[in-house]
XYZ file of C-alpha atoms in Angstrom:
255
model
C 104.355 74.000 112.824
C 103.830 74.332 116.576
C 100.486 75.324 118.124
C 102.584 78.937 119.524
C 103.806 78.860 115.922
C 100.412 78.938 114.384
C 98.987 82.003 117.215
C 98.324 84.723 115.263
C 99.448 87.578 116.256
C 100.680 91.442 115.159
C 104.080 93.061 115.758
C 104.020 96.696 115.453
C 106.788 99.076 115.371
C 107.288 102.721 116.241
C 109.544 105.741 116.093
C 110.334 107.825 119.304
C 107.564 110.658 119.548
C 104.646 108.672 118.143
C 102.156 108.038 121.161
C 100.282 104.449 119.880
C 98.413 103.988 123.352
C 95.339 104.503 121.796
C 95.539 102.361 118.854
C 96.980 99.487 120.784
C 93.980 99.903 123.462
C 91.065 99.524 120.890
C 93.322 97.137 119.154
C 92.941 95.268 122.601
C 89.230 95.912 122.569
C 87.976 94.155 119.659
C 90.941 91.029 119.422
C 91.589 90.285 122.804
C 93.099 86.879 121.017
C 95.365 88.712 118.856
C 98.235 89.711 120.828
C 100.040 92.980 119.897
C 103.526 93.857 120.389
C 105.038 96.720 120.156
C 108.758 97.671 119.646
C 110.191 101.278 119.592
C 112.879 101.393 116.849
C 114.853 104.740 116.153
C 113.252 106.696 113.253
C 116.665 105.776 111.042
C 116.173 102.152 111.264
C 112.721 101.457 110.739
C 112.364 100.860 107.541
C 115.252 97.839 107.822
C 113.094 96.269 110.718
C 109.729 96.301 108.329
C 111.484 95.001 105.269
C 113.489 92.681 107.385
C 110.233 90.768 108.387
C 110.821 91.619 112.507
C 107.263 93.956 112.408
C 104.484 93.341 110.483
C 103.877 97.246 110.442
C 105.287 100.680 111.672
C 104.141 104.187 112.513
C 107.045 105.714 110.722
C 108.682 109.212 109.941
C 108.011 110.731 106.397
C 109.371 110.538 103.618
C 108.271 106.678 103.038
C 109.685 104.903 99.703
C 106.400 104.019 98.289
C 108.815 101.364 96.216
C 108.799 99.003 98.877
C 106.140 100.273 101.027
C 102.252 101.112 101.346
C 101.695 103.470 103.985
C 98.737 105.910 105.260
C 99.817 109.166 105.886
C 97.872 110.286 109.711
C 99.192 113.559 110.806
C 101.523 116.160 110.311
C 103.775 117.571 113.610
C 104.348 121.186 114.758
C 108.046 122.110 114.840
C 109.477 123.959 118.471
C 112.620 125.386 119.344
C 113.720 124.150 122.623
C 115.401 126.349 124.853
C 116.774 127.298 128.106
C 113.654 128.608 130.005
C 115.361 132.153 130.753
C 116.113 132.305 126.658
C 115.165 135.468 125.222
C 113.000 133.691 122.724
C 110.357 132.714 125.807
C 109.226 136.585 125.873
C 107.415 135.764 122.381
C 104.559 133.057 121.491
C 106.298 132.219 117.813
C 109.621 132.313 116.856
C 110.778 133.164 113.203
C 114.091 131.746 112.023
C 115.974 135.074 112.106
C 115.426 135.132 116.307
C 117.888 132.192 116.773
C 120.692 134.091 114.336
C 122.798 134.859 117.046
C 122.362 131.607 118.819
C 123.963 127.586 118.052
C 121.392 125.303 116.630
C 122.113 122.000 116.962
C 121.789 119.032 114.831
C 121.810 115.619 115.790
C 122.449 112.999 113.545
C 119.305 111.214 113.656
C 117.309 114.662 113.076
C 113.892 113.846 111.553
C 113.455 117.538 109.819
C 114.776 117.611 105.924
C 115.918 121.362 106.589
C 117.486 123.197 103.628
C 119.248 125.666 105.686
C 119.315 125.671 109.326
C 119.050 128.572 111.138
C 121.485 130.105 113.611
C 124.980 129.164 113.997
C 126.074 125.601 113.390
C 127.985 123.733 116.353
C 131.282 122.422 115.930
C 129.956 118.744 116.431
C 126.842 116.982 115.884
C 125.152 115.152 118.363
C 124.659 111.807 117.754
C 121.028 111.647 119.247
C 118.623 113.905 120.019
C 118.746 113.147 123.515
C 121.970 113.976 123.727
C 121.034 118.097 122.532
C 118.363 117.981 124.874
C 121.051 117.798 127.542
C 123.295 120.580 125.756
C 120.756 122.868 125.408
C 120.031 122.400 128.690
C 124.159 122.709 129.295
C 123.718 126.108 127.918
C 125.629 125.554 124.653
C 122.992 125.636 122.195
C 118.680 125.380 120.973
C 117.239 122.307 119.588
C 114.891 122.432 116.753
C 112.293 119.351 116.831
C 109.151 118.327 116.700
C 106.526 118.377 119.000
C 106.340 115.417 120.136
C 109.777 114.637 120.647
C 110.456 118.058 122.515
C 107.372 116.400 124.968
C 109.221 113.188 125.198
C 112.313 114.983 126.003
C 110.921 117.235 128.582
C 113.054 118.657 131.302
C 111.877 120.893 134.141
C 114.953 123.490 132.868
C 113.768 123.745 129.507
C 110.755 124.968 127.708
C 109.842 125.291 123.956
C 108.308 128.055 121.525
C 106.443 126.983 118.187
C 108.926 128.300 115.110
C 107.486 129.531 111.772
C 108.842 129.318 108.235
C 110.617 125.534 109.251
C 110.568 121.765 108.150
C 107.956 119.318 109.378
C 107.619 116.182 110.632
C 104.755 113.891 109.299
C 103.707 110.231 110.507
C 102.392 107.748 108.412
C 101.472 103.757 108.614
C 103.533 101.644 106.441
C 103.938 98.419 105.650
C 105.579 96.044 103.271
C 103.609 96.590 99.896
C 104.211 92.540 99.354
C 103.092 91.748 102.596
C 100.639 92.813 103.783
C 98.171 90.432 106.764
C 94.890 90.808 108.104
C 95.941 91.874 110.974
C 97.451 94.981 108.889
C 94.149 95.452 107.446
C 92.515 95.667 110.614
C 95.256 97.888 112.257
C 94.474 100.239 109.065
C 90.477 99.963 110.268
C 91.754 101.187 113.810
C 93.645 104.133 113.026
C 91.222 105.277 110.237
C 88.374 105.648 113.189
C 86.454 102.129 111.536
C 83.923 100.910 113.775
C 84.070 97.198 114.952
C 81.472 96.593 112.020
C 82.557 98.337 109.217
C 82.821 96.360 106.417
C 85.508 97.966 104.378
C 88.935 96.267 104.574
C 88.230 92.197 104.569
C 85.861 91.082 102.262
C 82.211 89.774 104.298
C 80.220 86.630 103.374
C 76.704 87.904 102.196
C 74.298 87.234 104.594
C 71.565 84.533 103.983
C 68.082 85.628 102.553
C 69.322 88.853 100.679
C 67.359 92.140 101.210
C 66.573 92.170 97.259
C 64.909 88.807 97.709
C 62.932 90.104 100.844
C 62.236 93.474 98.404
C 60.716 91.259 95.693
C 58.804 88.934 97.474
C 56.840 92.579 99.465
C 56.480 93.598 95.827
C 54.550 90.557 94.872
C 52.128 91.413 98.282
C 51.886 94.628 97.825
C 48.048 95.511 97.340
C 46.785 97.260 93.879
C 46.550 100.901 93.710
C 43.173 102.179 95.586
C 42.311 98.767 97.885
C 43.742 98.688 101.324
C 45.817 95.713 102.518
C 43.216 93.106 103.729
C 40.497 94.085 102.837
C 37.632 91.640 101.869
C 35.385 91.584 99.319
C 31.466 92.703 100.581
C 29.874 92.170 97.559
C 28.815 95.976 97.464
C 30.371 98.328 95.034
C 30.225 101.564 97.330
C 27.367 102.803 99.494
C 24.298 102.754 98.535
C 24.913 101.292 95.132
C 22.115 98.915 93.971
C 23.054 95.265 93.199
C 23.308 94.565 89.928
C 21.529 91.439 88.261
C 22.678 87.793 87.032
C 23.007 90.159 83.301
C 25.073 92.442 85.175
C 22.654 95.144 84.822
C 21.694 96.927 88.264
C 18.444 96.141 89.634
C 15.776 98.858 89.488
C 14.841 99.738 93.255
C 11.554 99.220 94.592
């Protein structure tokens, strides 16, 4: 094994959407000798690149199969309409599904929502990416139902978007192989579950030397009896103004 063989290091993948920056900075932080790369991956194909061995982890699109993988759910997305920004729909704050009857919906073929029934009319194609019915909606052919993230990464100066009610969502999670997982994982799982650089939970710590229940015990053997202060010295004198007592033990009759 060569010496750039035996670096350690952490790959880390991610779907379009998913903002890691902060992750990956703290990351940076606390293992500047750990280098971490990251690799955007469409949401359809990560799963392939994780059990293929090419990341070590991914932020990934929900549903996970937990059959093959461990994963930590983080957040769940709000789902948008995008649309034109002279649509009808931008007079209202929230749009329900029965304001986009009358108009196309499209559906791209990598669409992360599981919907049951999409609203509006169906187009007579599909897109094949997302990216490509951002730039039909803002043709004027149709609205694009996302998340909120991608309808940020997608932005366009012609087009604005309105939260919609009663739809899918989009959750994130961190998965990994369930047979594989490093300590570089583990500490990637510290990061994103708000761990502080010394937190003890994830890899197990070497108890420190001279244990605290040692240190306990040995203040319990110096701890002073009940009713004589710590070190205090013996005067001879039983209290004040007590007379001494004799070699018998009795006390000693005053003068």
């Amino acid at each position: 094994m060569t010496g750039s063989d035996a670096t350690p290091s952490f790959r880390l993948a991610y779907v379009p959407g998913v903002m890691p920056d902060k992750w990956v900075r703290i990351w940076n932080e606390r293992h500047p000798g750990v280098p971490l790369t990251l690799t955007q991956v469409p949401a359809g194909a990560a799963a392939g690149r994780l059990l293929g061995g090419d990341s070590d982890a991914g932020l990934v699109r929900t549903p996970v199969d937990r059959s093959v993988f461990s994963a930590i759910p983080l957040y769940t997305e709000q789902t948008v309409v995008v649309v034109p920004k002279d649509h009808l729909v931008t007079a209202v704050d929230e749009v329900t599904p029965e304001d986009l009857a009358d108009d196309i919906v499209l559906h791209p073929l990598d669409d992360v929502l599981d919907w049951e029934s999409l609203p509006g009319r169906p187009a007579l194609e599909r897109p094949a990416t997302t990216a490509d019915a951002v730039e039909l909606v803002a043709a004027g052919i149709g609205v694009l139902v996302v998340p909120l993230s991608l309808a940020r990464l997608h932005h366009r100066k012609d087009l604005t978007h309105r939260p919609l009610k009663d739809a899918p969502e989009s959750s994130v999670a961190l998965a990994w192989p369930e047979d594989a997982k490093t300590d570089q994982v583990e500490d990637f799982i510290g990061i994103v579950r708000g761990r502080t650089v010394n937190s003890t939970r994830g890899r197990q710590q070497p108890p420190a030397r001279g244990g605290s229940a040692d240190a306990d015990r040995d203040g319990a053997r110096r701890k002073p009896a009940p009713g004589k202060a710590a070190g205090a010295k013996r005067t001879g004198k039983s209290g004040r103004g007590a007379p001494k007592n004799d070699r018998r033990g009795k006390p000693r009759r005053r003068s």
